[in-house]
Short mmCIF file of C-alpha atoms and ligand atoms in Angstrom, two decimals:
data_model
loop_
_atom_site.label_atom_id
_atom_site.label_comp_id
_atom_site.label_asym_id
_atom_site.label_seq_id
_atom_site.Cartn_x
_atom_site.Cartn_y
_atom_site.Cartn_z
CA UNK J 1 25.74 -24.10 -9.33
CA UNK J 2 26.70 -20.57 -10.19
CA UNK J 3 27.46 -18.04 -7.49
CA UNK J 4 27.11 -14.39 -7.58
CA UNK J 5 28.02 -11.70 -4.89
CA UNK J 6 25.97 -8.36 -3.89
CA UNK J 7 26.05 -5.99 -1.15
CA UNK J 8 22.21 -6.48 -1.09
CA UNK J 9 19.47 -8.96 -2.94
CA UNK J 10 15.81 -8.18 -2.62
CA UNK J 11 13.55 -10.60 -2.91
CA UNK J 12 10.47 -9.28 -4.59
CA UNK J 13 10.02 -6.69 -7.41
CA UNK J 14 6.53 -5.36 -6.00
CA UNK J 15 6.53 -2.07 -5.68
CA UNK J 16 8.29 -2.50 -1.90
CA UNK J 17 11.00 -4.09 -3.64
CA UNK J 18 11.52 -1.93 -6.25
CA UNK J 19 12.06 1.20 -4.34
CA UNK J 20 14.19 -0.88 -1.76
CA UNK J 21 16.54 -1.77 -4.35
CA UNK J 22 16.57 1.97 -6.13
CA UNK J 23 17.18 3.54 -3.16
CA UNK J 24 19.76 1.50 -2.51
CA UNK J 25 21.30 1.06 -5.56
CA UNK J 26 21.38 5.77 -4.96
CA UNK J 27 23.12 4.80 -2.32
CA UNK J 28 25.92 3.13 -3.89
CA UNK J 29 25.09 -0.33 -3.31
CA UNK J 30 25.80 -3.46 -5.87
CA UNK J 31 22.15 -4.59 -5.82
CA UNK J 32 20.27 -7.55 -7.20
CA UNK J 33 16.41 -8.13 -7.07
CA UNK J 34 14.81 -11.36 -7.61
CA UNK J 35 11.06 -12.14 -8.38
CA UNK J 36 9.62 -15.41 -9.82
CA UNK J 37 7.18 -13.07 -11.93
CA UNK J 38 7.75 -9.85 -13.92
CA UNK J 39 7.80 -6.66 -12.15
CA UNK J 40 4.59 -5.22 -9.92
CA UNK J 41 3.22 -8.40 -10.67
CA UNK J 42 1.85 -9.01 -7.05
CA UNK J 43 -0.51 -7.11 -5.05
CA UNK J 44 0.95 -4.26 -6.75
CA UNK J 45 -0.69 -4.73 -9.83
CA UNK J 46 -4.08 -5.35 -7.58
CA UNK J 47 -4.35 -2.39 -5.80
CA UNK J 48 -5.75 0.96 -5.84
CA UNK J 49 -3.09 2.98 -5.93
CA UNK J 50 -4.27 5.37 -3.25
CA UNK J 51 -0.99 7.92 -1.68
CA UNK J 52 -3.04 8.12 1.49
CA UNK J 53 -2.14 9.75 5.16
CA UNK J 54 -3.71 7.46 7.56
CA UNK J 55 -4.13 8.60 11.39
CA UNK J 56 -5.17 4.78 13.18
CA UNK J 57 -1.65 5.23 15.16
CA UNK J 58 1.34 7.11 15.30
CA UNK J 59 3.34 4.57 13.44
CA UNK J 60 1.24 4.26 10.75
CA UNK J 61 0.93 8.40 10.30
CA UNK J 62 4.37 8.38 10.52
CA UNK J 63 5.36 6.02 7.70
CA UNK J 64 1.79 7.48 5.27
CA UNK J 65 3.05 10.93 5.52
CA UNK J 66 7.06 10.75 5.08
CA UNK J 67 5.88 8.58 2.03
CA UNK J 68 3.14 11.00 0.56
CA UNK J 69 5.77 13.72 0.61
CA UNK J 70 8.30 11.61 -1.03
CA UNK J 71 6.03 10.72 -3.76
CA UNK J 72 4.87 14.46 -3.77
CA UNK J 73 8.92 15.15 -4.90
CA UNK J 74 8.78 12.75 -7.02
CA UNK J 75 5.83 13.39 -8.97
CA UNK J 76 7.30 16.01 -11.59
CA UNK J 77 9.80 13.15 -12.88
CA UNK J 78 7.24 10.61 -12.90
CA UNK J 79 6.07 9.25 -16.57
CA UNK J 80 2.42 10.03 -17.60
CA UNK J 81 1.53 6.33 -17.71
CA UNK J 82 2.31 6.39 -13.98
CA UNK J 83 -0.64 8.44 -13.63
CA UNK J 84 0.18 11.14 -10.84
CA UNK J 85 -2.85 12.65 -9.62
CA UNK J 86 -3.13 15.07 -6.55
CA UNK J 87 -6.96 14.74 -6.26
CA UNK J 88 -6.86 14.76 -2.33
CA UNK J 89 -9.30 12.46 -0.25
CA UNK J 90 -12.51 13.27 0.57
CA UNK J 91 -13.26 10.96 3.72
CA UNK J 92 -17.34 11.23 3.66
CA UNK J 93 -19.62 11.28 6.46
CA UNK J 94 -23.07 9.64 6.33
CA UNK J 95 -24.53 11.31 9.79
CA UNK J 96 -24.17 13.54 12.60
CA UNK J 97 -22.20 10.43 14.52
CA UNK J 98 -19.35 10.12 11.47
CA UNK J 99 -19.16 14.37 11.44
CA UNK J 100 -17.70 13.37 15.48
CA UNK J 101 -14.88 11.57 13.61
CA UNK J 102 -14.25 14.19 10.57
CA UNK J 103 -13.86 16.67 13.32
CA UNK J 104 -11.32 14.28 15.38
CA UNK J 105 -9.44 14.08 12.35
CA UNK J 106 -9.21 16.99 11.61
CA UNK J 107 -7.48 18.00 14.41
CA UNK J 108 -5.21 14.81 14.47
CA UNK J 109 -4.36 16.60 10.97
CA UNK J 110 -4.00 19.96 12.19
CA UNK J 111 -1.53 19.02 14.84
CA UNK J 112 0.49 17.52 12.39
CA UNK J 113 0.51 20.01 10.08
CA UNK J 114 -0.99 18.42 7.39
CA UNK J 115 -3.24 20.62 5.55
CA UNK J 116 -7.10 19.41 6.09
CA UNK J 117 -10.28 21.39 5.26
CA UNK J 118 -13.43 20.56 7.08
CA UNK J 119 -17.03 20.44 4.35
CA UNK J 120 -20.38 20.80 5.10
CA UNK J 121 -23.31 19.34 2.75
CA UNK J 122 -23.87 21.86 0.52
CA UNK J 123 -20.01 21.54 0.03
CA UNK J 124 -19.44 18.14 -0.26
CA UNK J 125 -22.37 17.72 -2.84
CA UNK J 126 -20.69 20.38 -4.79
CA UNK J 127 -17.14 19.08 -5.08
CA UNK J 128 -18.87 15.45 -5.91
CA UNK J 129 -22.51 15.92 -7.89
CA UNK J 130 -23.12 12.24 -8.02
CA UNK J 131 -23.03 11.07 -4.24
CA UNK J 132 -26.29 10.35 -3.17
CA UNK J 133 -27.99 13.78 -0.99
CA UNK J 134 -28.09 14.03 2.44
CA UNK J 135 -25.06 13.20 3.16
CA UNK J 136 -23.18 15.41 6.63
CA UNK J 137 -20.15 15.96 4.83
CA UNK J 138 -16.55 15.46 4.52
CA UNK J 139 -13.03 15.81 5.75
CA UNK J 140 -10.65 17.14 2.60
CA UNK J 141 -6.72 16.04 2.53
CA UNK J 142 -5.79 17.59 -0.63
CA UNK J 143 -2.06 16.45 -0.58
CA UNK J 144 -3.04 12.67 -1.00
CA UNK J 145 -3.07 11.53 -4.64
CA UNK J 146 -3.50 8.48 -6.62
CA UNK J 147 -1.30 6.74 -9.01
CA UNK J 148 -1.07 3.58 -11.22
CA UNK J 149 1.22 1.08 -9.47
CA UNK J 150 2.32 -1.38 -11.27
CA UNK J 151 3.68 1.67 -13.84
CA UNK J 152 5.54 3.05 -10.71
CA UNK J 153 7.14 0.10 -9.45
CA UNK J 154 8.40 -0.06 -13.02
CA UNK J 155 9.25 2.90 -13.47
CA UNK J 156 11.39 2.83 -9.69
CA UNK J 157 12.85 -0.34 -11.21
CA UNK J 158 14.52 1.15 -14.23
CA UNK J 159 15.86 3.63 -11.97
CA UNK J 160 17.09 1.56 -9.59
CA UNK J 161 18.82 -0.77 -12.87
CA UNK J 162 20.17 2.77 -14.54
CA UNK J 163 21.98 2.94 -10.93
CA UNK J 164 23.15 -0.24 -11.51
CA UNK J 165 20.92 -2.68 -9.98
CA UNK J 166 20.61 -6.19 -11.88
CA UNK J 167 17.08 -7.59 -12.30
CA UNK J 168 16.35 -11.48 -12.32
CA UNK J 169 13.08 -12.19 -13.92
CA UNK J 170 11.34 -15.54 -14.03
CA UNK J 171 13.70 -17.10 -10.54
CA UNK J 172 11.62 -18.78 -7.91
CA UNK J 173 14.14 -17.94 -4.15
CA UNK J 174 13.33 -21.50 -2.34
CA UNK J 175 15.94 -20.65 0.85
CA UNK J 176 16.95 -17.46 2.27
CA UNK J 177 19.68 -17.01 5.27
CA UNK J 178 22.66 -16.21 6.44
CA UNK J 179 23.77 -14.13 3.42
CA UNK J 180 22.69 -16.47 1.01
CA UNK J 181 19.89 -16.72 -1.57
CA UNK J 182 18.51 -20.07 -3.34
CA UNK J 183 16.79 -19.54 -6.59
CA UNK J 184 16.23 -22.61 -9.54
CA UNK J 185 20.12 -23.83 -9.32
CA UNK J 186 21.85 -20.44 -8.37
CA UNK J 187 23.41 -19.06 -5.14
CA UNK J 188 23.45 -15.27 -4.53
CA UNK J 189 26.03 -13.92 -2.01
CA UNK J 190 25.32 -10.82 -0.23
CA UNK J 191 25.85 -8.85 3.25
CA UNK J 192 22.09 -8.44 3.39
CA UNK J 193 18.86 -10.04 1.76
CA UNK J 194 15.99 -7.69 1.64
CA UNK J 195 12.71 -9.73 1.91
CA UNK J 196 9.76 -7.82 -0.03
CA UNK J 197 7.87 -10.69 -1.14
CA UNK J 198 4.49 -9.15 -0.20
CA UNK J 199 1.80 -11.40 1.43
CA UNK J 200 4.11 -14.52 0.44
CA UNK J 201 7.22 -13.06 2.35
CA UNK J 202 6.29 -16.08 4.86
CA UNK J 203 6.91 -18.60 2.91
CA UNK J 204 10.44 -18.15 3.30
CA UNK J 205 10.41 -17.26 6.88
CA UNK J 206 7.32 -19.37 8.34
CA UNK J 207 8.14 -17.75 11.52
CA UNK J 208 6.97 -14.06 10.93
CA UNK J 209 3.36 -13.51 11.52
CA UNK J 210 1.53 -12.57 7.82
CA UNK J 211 -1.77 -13.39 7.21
CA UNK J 212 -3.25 -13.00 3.52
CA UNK J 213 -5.87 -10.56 2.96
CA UNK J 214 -7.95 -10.61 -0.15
CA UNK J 215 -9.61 -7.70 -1.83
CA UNK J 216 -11.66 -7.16 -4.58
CA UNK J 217 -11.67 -4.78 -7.14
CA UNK J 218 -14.09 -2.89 -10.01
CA UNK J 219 -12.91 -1.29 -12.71
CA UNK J 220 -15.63 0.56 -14.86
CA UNK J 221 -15.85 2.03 -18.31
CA UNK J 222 -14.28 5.90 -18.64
CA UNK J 223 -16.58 8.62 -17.29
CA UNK J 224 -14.29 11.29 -17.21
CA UNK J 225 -14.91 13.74 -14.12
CA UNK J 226 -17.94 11.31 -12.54
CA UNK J 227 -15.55 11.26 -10.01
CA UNK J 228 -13.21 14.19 -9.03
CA UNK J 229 -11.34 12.98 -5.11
CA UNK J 230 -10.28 9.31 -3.58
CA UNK J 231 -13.83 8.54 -1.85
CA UNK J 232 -13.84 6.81 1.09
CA UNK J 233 -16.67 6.78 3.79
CA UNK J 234 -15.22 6.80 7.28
CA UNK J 235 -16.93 3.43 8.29
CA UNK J 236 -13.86 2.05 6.08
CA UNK J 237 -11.71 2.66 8.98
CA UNK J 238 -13.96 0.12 11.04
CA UNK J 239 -13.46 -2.47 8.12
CA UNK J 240 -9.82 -1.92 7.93
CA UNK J 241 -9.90 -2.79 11.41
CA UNK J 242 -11.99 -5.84 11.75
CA UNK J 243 -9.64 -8.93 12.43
CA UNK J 244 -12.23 -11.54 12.05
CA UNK J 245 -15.22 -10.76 9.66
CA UNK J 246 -15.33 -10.41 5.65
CA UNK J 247 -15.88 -6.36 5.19
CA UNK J 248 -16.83 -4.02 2.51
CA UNK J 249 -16.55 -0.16 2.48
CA UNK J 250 -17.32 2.47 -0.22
CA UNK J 251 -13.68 3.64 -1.70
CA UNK J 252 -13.93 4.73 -5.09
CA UNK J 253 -10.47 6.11 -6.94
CA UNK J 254 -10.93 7.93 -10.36
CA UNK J 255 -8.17 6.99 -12.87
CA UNK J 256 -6.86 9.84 -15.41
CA UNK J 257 -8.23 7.79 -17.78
CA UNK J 258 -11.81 8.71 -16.65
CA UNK J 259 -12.45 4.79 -15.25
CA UNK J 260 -13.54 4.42 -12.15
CA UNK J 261 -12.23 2.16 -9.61
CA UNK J 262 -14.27 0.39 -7.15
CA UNK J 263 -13.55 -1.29 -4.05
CA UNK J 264 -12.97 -2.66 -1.57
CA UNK J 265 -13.23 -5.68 0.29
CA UNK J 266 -10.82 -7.52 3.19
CA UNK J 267 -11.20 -11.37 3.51
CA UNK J 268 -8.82 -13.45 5.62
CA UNK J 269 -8.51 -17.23 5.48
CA UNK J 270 -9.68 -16.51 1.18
CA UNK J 271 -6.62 -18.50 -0.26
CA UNK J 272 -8.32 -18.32 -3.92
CA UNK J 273 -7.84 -15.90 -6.66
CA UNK J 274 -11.04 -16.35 -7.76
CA UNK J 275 -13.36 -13.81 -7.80
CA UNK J 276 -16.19 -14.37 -4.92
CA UNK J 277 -19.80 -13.14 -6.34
CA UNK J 278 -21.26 -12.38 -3.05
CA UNK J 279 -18.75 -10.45 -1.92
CA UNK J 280 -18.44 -8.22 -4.75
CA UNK J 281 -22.28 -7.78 -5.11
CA UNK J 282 -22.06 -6.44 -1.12
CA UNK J 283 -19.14 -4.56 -2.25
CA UNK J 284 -20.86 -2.96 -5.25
CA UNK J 285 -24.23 -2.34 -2.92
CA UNK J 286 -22.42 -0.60 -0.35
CA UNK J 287 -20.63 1.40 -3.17
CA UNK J 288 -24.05 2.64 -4.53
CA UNK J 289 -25.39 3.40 -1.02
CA UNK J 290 -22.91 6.03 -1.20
CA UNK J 291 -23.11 6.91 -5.27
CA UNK J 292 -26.40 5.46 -6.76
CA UNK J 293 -25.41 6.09 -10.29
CA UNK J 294 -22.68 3.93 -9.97
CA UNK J 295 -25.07 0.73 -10.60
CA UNK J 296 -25.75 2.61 -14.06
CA UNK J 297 -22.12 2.40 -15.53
CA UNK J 298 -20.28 -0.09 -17.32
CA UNK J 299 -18.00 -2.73 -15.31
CA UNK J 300 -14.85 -3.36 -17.58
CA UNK J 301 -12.72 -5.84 -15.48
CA UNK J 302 -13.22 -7.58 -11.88
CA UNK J 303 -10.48 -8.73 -9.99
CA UNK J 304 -8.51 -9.29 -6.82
CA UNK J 305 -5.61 -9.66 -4.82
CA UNK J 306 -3.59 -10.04 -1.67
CA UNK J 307 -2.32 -8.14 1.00
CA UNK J 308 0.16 -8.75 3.36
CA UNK J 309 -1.18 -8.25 7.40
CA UNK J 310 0.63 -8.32 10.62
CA UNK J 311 -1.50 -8.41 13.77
CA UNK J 312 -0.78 -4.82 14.98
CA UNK J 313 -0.92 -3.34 11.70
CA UNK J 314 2.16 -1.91 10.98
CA UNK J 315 4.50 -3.71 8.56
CA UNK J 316 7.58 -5.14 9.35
CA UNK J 317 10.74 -2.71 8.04
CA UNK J 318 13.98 -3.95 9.29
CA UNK J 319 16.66 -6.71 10.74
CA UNK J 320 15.19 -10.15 11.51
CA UNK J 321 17.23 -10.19 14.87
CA UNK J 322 17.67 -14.24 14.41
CA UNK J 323 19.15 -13.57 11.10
CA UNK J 324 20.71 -9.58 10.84
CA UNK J 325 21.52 -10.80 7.62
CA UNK J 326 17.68 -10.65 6.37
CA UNK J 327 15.73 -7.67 6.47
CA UNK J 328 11.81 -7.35 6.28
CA UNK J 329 10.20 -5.02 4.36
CA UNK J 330 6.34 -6.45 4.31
CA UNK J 331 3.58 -6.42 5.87
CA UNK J 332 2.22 -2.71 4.60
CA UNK J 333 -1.01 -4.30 4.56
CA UNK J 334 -3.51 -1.62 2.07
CA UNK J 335 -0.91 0.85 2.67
CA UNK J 336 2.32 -0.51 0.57
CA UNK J 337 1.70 1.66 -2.30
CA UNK J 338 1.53 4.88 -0.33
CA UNK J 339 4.62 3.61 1.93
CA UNK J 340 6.61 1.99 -0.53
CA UNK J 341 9.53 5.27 -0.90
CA UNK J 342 9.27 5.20 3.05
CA UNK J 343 10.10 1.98 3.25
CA UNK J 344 13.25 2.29 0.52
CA UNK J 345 14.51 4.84 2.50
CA UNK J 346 14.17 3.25 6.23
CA UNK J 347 15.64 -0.21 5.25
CA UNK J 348 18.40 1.63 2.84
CA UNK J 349 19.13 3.77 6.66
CA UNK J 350 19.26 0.74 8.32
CA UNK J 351 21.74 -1.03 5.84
CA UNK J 352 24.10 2.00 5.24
CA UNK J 353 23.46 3.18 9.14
CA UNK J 354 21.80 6.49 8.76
CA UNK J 355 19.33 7.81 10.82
CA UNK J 356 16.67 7.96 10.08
CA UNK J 357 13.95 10.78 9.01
CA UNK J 358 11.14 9.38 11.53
CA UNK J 359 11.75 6.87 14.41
CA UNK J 360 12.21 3.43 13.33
CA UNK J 361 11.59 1.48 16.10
CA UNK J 362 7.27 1.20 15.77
CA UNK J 363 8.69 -0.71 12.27
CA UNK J 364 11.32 -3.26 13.73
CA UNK J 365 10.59 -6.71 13.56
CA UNK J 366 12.07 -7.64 16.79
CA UNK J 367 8.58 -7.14 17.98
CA UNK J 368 7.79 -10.56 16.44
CA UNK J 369 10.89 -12.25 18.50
CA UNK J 370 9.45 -10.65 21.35
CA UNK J 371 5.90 -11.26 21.23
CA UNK J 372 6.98 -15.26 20.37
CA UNK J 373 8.67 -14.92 23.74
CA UNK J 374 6.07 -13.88 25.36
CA UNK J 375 3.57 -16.24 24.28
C1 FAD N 401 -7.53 -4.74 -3.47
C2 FAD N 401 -6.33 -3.99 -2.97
C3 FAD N 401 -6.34 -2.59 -2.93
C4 FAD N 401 -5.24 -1.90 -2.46
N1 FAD N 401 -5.24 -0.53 -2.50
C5 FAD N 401 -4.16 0.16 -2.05
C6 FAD N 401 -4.15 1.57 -2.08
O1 FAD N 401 -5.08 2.21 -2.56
N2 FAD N 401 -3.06 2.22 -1.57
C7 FAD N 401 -2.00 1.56 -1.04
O2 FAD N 401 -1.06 2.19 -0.56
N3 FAD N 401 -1.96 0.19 -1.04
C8 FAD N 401 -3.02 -0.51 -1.52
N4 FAD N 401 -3.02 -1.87 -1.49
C9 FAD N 401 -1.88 -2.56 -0.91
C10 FAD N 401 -0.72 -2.63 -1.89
O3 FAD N 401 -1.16 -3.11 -3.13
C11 FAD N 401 0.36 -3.54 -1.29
O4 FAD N 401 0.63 -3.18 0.05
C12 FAD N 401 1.66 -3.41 -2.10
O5 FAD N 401 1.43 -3.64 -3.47
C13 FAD N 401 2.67 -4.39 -1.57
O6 FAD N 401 3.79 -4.33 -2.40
P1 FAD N 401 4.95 -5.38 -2.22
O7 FAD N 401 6.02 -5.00 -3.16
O8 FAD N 401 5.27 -5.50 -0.77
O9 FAD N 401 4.29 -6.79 -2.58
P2 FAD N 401 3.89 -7.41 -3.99
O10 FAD N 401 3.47 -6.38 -4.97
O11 FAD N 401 2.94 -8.52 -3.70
O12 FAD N 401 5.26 -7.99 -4.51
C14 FAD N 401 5.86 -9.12 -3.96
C15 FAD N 401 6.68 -9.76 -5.06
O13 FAD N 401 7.47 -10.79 -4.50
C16 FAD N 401 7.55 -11.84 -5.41
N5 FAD N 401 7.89 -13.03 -4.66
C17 FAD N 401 7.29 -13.49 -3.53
N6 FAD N 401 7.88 -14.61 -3.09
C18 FAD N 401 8.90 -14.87 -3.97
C19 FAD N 401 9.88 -15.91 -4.08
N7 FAD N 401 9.94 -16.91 -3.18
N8 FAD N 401 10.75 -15.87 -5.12
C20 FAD N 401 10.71 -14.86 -6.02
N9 FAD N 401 9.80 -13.86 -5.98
C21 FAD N 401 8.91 -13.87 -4.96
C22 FAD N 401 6.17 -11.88 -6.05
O14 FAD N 401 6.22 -12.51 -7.33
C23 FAD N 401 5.82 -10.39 -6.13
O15 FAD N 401 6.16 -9.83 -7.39
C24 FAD N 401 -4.10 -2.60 -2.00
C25 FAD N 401 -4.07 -3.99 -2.07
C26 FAD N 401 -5.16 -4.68 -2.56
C27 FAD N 401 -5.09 -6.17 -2.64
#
C-alpha cells in the first residue's frame, strides 16, 4: 500500500471542498483532495447556483453574507463560463399578509447594512413583466447574484492546484481518522482531514446527524430577459423550513444564457435519483401560479439532487471534538453554493488558528457531541 503525507486532505471536490482546499493551499498548506467522481460532480452540479443572504437566524446571515461579499471580490477574476451575475433577489409577495414579512425583512436588512429596497405593485410588475398581476410586491437585495457551480468549483480547483494542491480523481475514501485516509489500496497521512463530502459526508462518520434532501430541478429553452432577478416567493421560507412534509415553492433563476431555471422542491427519506412526476408537476404548478407563461416555454432537461441537512439548519464547519484530527465542512443544506468561500475561509482559520472574520462557534460541530449527550 502506498503512503503519502499532507498537512491537510479533503475529502470531496464539491464546491465546499474545492474552496477548502484553495484556501488552504493560499495559505501555504501541502494539500490533497480526494473525490470518487470528477469535480462539482455532487449536489454542486444540481443546484441553482443562487449567492443568496438569508435572515432565518443569525448564524445563517452570518455565514450568507461574509460569503456573498467574498464572491462579490471575486467576481472580476471569475471566467465567463462561471456565469457571474449580480441580478439581486426579488423575494415576491402574493398578499397583504406576505407584505408583513417583506417589511420585517427589510429591516432585518437594514440593521445589517445590507442594502434592501422595498417595491410596490406597479414596481414589481415593472422590473418582472411576466409574473402574473396582482401581486403586493417585493423585497429587492440587489447584491445577491447567481452563478454556474459546477464551473466555479472548477474553476476554485485549478486555483487551489496552481497553489499547489494535488487532485485525486476517480478514489473512493472507505475510512477516515486519526490522521489517516483509506482510498482503493492507498493511505494518505495528514495533520487534518477535511470532510466535504456533501449529503454523503455520513457515510464516513455515521455518527453526525445528515439527512438527504432531494430537489428537483427545470431547466427550459433560452428566453433571454423573460426573467431579469432570482424569484423567490416568501412562502419558500416556510418550505425551507418544513422538517416533515414534501414542499414546493416558486424560485426561478435566469441563466446568462437566457434559460430559465426552475425549482424547487425538498423531499426527505427520497433515496432515488430518479426523477418523481408528481412532484415536479406540483413544482411546475406552483411555479406558474406565480409566472403563467412559464407553462408556455420549452423544458430542456429535468433533474435532481441532494442536499446535505442538519436538524438546526446550520452546517457543520469545524473539529469533530472525538477526532480533532477531522474537520466538518457539510451540512450547508440549499445554501453551500452561496457559503462555500465562507466555509474555505472558517475551516482554513481553524486549521492555521486565525480568528476568524464572524464568530465561529453557531458552526462547531461539538453541538452534535453535545446534543448526543443530552439525549
Ligand atoms: C435542487 C438544488 C438546488 C440548490 N440550489 C442552491 C442555490 O441556489 N444556492 C446555494 O447556495 N445552494 C444551492 N443548493 C445546495 C448546494 O448545491 C449544496 O449545498 C452544495 O453543492 C454542497 O457542496 P458540497 O461540496 O458540500 O457537496 P457536493 O457538491 O455534494 O460534493 C461532495 C463531493 O464529495 C464526494 N464524496 C462523497 N463521499 C466520498 C467518498 N467517500 N470518497 C470520495 N469522494 C466522496 C462526492 O463525489 C462529491 O463530489 C441546491 C441544492 C439542490 C439539490
Amino acid at each position: 500500500m502506498s503512503r503519502a503525507t499532507y498537512d491537510v486532505v479533503v475529502v470531496g471536490a464539491g464546491i465546499v471542498g474545492a474552496a477548502c482546499a484553495d484556501e488552504l493551499a493560499r495559505r501555504g498548506l501541502r494539500v490533497a483532495v480526494i473525490d470518487r467522481d470528477s469535480v462539482g460532480s455532487g449536489a454542486t452540479s444540481a443546484g441553482m447556483g443562487h449567492i443568496v443572504v438569508m435572515s432565518d437566524s443569525e448564524a445563517q446571515f452570518a455565514l450568507t453574507r461574509y460569503s456573498q461579499l467574498l464572491w462579490r471580490d471575486l467576481s472580476p477574476e471569475l471566467p465567463s463560463e462561471v456565469e457571474y451575475q449580480p441580478c439581486g433577489t426579488l423575494w415576491v409577495a402574493a398578499d397583504e399578509e406576505e407584505m408583513a414579512e417583506v417589511r420585517r425583512k427589510d429591516l432585518y436588512y437594514r440593521q445589517r447594512s445590507v442594502p434592501v429596497e422595498v417595491l410596490d405593485a406597479a414596481t414589481l410588475a415593472r422590473l418582472e413583466p411576466n409574473l402574473r398581476p396582482g401581486l403586493a410586491g417585493a423585497l429587492l437585495v440587489p447584491e445577491d447574484a447567481v452563478l454556474y457551480p459546477p464551473c466555479a468549483a472548477r474553476y476554485l480547483m485549478e486555483l487551489a492546484k496552481a497553489k499547489g494542491a494535488e487532485l485525486h480523481l476517480g478514489l473512493s475514501v472507505s475510512r477516515i481518522g486519526q490522521g489517516r485516509v483509506l482510498a482503493g489500496n492507498r493511505e494518505f497521512s495528514a495533520g487534518a482531514i477535511v470532510n466535504a463530502g456533501g449529503a454523503w459526508a455520513s457515510e464516513l462518520m455515521p455518527e453526525i446527524d445528515l439527512r438527504k434532501r432531494k430537489g428537483h430541478l427545470l431547466i427550459t429553452d433560452r428566453y433571454a430577459g423573460y426573467v431579469r432577478h432570482a424569484l423567490v416567493e416568501l412562502g419558500y421560507l416556510k418550505s425551507v423550513q418544513s422538517l416533515t412534509s414534501d414542499s414546493v415553492a416558486f424560485n426561478v433563476q435566469p441563466r446568462i444564457t437566457g434559460q430559465i431555471l426552475i425549482g424547487s422542491s425538498r423531499q426527505y427519506g427520497a433515496e432515488a435519483t430518479s426523477v418523481d412526476s408528481e412532484i415536479l408537476s406540483r413544482m411546475l404548478r406552483r411555479a406558474q401560479q406565480y409566472m403563467p407563461g412559464l407553462g408556455e416555454l420549452s423544458a430542456i432537461r429535468t433533474w435532481t439532487g441532494f442536499r446535505a441537512a442538519t436538524p438546526d439548519r446550520v452546517p457543520y464547519i469545524g473539529p469533530w471534538p472525538e477526532d480533532k484530527t477531522i474537520v466538518l465542512a457539510t451540512g450547508h443544506e440549499g445554501l453551500g453554493i452561496t457559503a462555500a468561500l465562507a466555509t474555505g475561509q472558517l475551516v482554513a482559520d481553524q486549521l492555521t488558528g486565525t480568528k476568524s472574520r464572524i464568530p465561529i462557534e453557531p458552526y462547531l460541530p461539538a453541538r452534535i457531541a453535545t446534543e448526543r449527550i443530552h439525549a
